[in-house]
Short mmCIF file of C-alpha atoms in Angstrom, two decimals:
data_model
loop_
_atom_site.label_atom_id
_atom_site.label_comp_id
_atom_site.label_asym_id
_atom_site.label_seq_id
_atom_site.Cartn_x
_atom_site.Cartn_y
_atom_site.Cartn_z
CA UNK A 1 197.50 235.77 147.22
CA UNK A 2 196.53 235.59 143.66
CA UNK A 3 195.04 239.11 143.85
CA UNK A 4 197.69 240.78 145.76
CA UNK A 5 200.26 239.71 143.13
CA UNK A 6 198.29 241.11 140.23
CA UNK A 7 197.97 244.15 142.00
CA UNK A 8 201.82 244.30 142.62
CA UNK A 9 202.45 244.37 139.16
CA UNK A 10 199.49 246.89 138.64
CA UNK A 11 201.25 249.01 141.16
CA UNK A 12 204.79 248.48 139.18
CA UNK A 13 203.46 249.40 136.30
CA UNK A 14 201.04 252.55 137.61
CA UNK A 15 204.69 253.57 139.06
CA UNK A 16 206.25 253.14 135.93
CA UNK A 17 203.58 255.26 133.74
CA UNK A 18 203.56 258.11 136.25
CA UNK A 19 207.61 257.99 136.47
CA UNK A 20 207.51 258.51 132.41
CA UNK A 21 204.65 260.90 133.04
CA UNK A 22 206.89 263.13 135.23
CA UNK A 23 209.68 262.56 132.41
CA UNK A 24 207.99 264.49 129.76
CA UNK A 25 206.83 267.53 132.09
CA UNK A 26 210.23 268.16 132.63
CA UNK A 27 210.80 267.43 128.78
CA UNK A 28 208.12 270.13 128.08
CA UNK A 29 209.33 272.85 130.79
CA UNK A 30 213.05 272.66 129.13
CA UNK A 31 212.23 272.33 125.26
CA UNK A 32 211.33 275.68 124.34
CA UNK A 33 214.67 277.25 125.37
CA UNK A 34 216.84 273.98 123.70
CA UNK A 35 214.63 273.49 120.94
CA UNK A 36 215.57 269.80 120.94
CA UNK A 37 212.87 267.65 120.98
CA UNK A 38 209.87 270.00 119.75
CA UNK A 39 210.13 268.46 116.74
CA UNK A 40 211.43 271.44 114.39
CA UNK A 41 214.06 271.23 112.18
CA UNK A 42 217.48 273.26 113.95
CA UNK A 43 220.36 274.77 111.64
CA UNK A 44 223.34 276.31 113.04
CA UNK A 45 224.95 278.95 111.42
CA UNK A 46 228.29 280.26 113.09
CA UNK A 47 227.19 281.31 116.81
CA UNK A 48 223.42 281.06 116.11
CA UNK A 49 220.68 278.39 116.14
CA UNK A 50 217.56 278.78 113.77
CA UNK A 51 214.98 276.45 114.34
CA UNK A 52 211.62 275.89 111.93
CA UNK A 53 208.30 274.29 112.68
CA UNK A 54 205.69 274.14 110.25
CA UNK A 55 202.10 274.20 111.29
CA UNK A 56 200.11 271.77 110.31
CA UNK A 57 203.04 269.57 110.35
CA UNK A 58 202.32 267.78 106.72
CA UNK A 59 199.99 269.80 104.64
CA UNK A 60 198.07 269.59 101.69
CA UNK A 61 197.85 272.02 98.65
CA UNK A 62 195.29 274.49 99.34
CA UNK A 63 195.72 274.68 102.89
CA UNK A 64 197.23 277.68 104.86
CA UNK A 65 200.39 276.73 106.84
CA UNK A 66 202.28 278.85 109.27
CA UNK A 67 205.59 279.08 108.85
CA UNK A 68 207.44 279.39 112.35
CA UNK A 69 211.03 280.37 112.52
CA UNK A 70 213.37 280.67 115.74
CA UNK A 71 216.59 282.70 115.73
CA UNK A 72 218.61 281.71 118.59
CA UNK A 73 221.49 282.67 120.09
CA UNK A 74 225.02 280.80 121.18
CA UNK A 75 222.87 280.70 125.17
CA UNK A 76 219.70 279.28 123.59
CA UNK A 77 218.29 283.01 123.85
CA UNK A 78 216.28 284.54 121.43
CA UNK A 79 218.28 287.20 119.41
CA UNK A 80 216.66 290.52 119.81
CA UNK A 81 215.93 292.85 116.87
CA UNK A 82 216.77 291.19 113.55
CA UNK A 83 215.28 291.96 109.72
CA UNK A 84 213.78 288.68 108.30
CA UNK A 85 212.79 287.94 104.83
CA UNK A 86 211.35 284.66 103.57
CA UNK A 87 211.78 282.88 100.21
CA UNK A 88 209.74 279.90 99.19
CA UNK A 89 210.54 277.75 96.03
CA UNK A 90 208.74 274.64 94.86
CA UNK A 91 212.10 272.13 95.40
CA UNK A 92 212.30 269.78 92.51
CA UNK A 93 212.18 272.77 89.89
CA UNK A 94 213.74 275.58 92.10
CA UNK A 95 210.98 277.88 90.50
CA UNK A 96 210.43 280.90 92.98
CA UNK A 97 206.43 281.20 94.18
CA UNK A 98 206.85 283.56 96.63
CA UNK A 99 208.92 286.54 98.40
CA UNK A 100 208.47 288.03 101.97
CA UNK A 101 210.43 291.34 101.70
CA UNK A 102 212.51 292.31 104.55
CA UNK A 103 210.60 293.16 107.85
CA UNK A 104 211.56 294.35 111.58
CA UNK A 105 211.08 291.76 114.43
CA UNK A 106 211.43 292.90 117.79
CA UNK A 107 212.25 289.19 118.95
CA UNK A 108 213.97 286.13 116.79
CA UNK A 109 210.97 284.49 116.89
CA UNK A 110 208.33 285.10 114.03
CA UNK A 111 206.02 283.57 112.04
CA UNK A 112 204.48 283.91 108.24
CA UNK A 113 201.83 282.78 107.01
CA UNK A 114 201.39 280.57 103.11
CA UNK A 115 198.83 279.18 101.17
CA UNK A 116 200.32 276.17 99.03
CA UNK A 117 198.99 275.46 95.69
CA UNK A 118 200.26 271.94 94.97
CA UNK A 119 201.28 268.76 96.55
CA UNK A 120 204.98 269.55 95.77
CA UNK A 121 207.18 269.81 98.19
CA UNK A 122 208.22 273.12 98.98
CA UNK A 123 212.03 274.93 100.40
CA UNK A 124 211.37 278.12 102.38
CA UNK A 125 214.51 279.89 102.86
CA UNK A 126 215.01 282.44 105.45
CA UNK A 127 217.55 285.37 105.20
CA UNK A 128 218.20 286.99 108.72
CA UNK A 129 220.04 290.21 109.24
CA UNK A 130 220.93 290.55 113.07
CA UNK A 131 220.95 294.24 114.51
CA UNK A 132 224.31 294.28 116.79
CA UNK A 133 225.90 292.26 114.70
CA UNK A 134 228.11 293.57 111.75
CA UNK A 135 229.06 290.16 110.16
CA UNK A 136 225.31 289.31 109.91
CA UNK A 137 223.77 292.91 109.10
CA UNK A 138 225.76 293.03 106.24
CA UNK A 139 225.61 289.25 104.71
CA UNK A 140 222.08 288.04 106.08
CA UNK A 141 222.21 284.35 107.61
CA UNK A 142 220.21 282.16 105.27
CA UNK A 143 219.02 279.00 106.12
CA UNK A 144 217.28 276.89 104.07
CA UNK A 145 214.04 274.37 105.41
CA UNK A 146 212.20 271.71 103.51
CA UNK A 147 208.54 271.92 103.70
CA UNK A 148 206.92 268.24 102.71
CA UNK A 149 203.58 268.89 101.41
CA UNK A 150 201.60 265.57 101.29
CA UNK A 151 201.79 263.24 98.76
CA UNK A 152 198.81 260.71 99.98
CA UNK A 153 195.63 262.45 101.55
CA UNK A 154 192.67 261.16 102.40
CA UNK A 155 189.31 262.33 104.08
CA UNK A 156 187.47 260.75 106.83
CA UNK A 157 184.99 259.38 105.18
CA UNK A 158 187.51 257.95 102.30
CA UNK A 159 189.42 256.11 104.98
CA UNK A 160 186.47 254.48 106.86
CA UNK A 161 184.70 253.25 103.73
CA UNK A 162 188.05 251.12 103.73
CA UNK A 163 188.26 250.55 107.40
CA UNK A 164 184.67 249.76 108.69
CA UNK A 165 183.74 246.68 106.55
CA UNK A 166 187.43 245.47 107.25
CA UNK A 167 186.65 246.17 110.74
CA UNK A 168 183.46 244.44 110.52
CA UNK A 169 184.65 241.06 108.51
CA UNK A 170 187.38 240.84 111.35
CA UNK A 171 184.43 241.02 114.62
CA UNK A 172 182.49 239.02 112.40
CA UNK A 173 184.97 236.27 111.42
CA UNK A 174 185.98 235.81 115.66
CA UNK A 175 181.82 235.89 116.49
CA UNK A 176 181.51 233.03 113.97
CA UNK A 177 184.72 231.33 115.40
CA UNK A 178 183.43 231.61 118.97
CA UNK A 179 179.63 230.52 117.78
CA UNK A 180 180.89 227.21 116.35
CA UNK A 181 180.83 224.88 118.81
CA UNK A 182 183.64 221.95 119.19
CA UNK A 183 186.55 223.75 117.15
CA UNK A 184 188.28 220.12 116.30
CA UNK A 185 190.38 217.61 118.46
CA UNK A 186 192.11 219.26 121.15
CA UNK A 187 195.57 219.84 120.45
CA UNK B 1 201.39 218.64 126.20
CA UNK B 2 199.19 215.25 126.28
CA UNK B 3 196.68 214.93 122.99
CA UNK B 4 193.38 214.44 123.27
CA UNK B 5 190.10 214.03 121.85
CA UNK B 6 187.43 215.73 120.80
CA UNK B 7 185.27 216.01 123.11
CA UNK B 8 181.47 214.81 123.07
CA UNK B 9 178.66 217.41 123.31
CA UNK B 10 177.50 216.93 126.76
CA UNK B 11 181.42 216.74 127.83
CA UNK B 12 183.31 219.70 129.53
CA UNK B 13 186.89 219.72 128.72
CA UNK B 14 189.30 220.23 131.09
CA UNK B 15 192.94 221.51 130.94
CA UNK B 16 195.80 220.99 133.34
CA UNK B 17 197.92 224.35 133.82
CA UNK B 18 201.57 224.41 133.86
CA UNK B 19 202.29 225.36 137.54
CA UNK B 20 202.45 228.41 138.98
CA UNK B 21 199.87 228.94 136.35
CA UNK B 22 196.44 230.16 136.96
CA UNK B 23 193.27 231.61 135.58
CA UNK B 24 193.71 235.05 137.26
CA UNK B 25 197.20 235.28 136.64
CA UNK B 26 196.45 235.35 132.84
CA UNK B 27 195.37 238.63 133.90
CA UNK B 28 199.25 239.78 134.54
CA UNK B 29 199.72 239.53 131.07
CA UNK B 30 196.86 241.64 129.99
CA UNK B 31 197.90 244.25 132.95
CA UNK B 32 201.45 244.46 130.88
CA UNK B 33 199.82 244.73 127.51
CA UNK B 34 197.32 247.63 128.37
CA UNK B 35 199.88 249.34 130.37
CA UNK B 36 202.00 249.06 127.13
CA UNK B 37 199.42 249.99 125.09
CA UNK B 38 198.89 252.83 127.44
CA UNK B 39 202.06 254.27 127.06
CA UNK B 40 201.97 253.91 123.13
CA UNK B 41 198.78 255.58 123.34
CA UNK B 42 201.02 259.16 125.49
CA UNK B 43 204.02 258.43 123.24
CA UNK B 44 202.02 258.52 119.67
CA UNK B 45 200.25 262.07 121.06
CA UNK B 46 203.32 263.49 121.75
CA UNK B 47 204.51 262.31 118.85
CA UNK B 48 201.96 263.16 116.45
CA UNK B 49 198.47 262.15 117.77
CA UNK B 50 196.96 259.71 119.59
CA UNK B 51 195.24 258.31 115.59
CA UNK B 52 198.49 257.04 115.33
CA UNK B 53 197.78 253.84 117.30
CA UNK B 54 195.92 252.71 114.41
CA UNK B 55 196.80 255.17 111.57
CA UNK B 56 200.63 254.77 112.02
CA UNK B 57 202.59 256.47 109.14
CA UNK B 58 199.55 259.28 108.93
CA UNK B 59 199.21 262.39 109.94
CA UNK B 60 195.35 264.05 111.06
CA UNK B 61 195.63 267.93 109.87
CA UNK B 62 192.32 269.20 111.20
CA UNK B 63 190.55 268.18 107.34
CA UNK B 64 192.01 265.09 106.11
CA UNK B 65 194.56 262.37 106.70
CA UNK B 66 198.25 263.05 105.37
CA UNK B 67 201.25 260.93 105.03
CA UNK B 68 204.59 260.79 102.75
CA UNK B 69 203.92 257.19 102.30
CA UNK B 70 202.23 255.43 99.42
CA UNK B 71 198.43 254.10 99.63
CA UNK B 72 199.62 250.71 100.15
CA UNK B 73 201.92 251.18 103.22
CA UNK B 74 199.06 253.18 104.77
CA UNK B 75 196.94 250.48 103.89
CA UNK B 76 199.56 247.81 105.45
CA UNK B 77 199.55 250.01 108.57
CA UNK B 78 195.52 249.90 109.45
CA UNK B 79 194.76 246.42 108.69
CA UNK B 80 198.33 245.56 110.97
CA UNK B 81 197.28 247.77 113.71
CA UNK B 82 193.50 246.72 113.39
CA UNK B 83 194.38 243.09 113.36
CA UNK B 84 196.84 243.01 116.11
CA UNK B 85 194.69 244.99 118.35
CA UNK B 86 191.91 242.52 118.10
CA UNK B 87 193.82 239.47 118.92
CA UNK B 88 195.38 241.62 121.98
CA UNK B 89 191.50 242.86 122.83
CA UNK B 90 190.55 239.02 122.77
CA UNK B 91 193.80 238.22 124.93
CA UNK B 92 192.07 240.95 127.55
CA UNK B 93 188.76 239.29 127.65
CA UNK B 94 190.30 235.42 127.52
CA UNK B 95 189.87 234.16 131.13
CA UNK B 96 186.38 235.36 130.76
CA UNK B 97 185.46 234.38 127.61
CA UNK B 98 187.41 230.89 127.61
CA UNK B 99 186.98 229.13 131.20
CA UNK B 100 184.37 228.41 133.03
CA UNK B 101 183.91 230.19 136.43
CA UNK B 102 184.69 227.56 139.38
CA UNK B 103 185.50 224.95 137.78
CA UNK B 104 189.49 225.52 139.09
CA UNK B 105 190.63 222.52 141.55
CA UNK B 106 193.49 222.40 142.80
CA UNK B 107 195.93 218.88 142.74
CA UNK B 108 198.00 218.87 145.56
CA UNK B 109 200.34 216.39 144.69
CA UNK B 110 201.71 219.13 142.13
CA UNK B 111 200.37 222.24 142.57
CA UNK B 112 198.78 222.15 139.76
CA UNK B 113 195.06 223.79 138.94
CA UNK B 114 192.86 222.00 136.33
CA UNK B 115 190.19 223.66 134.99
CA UNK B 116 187.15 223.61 132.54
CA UNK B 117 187.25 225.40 128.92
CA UNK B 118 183.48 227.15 128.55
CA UNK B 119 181.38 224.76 126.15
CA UNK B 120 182.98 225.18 122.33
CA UNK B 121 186.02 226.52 123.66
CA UNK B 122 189.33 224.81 122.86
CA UNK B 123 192.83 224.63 122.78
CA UNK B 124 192.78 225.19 118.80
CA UNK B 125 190.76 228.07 118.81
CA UNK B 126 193.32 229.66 121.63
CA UNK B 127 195.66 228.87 118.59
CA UNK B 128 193.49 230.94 116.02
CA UNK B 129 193.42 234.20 118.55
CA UNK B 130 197.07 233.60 118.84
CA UNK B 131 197.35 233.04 114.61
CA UNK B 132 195.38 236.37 114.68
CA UNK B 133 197.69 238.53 116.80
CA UNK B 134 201.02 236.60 114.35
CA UNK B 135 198.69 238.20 111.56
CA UNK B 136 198.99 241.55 112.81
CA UNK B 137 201.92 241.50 113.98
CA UNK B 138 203.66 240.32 110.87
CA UNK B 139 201.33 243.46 109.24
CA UNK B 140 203.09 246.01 111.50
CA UNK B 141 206.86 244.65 111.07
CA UNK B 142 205.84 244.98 107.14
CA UNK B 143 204.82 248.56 107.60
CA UNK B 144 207.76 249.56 109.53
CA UNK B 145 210.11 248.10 107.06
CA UNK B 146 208.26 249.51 104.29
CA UNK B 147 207.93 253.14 106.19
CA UNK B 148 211.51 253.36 107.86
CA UNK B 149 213.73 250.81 106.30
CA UNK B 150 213.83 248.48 108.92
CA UNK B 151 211.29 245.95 110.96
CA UNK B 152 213.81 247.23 114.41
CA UNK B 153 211.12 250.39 113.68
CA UNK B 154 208.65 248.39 115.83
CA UNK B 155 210.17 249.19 118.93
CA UNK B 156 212.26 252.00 117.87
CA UNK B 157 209.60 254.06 116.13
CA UNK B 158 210.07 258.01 116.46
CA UNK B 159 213.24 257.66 117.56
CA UNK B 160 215.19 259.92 115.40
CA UNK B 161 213.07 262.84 116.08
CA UNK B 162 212.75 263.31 119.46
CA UNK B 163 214.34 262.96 122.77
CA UNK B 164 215.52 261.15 125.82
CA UNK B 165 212.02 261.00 127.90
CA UNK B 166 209.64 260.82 124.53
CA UNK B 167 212.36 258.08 123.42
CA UNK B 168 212.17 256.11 126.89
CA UNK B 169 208.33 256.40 126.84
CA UNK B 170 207.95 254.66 122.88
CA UNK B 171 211.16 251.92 124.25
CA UNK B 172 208.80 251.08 127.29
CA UNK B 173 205.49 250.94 126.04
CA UNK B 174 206.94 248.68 122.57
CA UNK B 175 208.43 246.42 124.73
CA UNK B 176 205.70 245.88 127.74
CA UNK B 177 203.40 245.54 124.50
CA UNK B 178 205.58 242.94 122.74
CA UNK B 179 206.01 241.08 126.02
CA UNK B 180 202.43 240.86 126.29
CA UNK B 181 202.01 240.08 122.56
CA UNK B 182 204.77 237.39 122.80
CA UNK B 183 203.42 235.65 125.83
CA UNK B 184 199.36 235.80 123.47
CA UNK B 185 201.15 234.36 120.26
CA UNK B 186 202.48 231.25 122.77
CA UNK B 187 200.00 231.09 125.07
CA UNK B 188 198.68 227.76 124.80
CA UNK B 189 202.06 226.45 124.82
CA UNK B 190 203.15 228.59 128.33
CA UNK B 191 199.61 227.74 129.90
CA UNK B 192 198.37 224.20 129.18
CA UNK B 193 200.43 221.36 130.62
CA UNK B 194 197.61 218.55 129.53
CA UNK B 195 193.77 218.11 128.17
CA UNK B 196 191.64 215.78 128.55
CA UNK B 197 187.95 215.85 127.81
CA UNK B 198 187.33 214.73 131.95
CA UNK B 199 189.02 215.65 134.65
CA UNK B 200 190.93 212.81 136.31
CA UNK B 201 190.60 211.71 140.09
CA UNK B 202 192.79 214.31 142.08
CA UNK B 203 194.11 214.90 145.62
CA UNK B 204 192.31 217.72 146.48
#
């Protein structure tokens, strides 16, 4: 009786996790065309959507980072043929460290590549000139994006010269516990 | 819950569960915390990565560990998660580690099953595991309060940056994980209706 309860609830909960499981597939299949929940940062301007993800997600100075950017249209489509240029300032100071001139993208969606040199944090701006559409070939759609470049880093090794003897003072602290016999008066 | 002594070397001490209480069903609440545990373990790779279950508030970039927060609230973070996952690890492990096999007997009069703690296992040191998990606990509400401006963070962490299922899959797994941590911190209290150091005549 015992058994078959716990594996009720086993069952409930296997149910439960593939339920949540399914969830997020669908999550996955839908994102790319909403943009919500893939985690980049969306701006409208007027009829369009431009989305930016920044891989890896919180660098460091000295590291490369790709710099994604997603022009989307009013039906969540990507806008075909537009001129992009890219800006990036360091965002306390404002001080311009960089300038993509104007290129040709088949396809709203392109990507640029950046070293950073400090742990500042950084504003990439993007100007977008649509083909098709007057309004935006003339006056480009500009959009600007924080990039957070870390503050704290630390390296493997760094973080388990912290973490292994505290690791090992906490096993070692329950095996004593557990080795002493009679812990007191039962209460 | 009836005091009792301590009991002499060559003694067993016995507990009476509450009823409806037994041994195995201790295992329900472990069931509930690994499945929650589980589930934080899919929602944190979504999120981020699956490092996050100990190195909350960090961020792995292929070369080093990254975070907007401070040294300190990092700091906070692992000992919390560390901490708290012991005393849930020990909570796993309990019926094993804390009774001795076949010593359950069943009073008929109430339903109730006594049974016999391994030799230097006690009530108290139930209360220590339990003081361990309040430890950790107490850790991780600090770190979300410190990180996000609020100790609500511990069950709604992520929530602002993603959506419905990712959302429903970090509610879920925080709360079957804080059920199970709930039920560890009062354990003694929920299982133990009496101890003595032997077990009374019963009507078996």
């Amino acid at each position: 009786m015992r058994r078959t309860e716990i594996q009720k609830v086993a069952a409930v909960v296997a149910a439960a996790t593939t339920l949540f499981m399914a969830a997020n597939t669908l999550h996955g299949a839908y994102a790319h065309s909403a943009l919500a929940g893939t985690g980049a940062t969306i701006k409208t301007i007027d009829k369009y959507q431009m989305a930016f993800q920044l891989y890896p997600r919180l660098p460091s100075a000295g590291q490369n980072v790709t710099l994604h950017f997603t022009v989307l249209d009013r039906n969540n489509s990507n806008v075909n043929g537009v001129y992009a240029a890219m800006v990036m300032k360091e965002k306390e100071s404002g001080k311009i460290e960089a300038q993509v001139p104007y290129r040709f993208y088949e396809l709203g969606d392109l990507s640029m590549h950046y070293k950073l040199n400090d742990n500042k944090d950084h504003v990439a701006t993007l100007f977008t000139r649509v083909i098709g559409d007057p309004k935006y070939m003339a006056s480009p759609l500009t959009a600007d994006f924080d990039i957070p470049v870390g503050q704290t880093t630390m390296s493997l090794g760094e973080l388990l010269i912290q973490v292994v003897p505290f690791t090992a003072a906490l096993i070692g602290g329950l095996a004593l516990l557990f080795k002493k016999k009679n812990w007191g008066p039962q209460r | 819950m009836e005091k009792n002594y301590r009991p002499a070397k060559n003694q067993q001490s016995y507990v009476l569960l509450r009823r409806g209480w037994t041994v195995q069903r201790l295992c329900i609440i472990s069931i509930i915390g690994i499945s929650g545990l589980g589930l934080d373990v899919v929602f944190h790779t979504l999120d981020t990565s699956a490092l996050s279950i100990v190195f909350d508030g960090a961020t792995w970039n292929g070369r080093e560990f990254v975070s907007d927060n401070p040294p300190w609230i990092l700091a906070i973070s692992w000992t919390g998660h560390l901490t708290f996952l012991t005393a849930f690890a020990m909570l796993i492990v309990m019926p094993k580690i804390f009774f001795a096999k076949g010593t359950e007997k069943i009073d008929y009069r109430t339903g109730q099953r006594w049974v016999a703690f391994k030799p230097g296992r006690t009530v108290r040191l139930m209360w220590l595991i339990a003081l361990i998990g309040v430890i950790g606990l107490s850790l991780d509400l600090a770190f979300h309060w410190a990180q996000d401006g609020g100790p609500e963070q511990v069950f709604l962490n992520g929530f602002a940056e993603n959506t419905f299922p990712v959302n429903a899959l970090a509610l879920a797994a925080h709360v079957l994980f804080m059920i199970a941590f709930t039920m560890l911190i009062f354990l003694p209290k929920i299982l133990f209706a009496r101890h003595t150091t032997t077990m009374p005549p019963i009507a078996t």
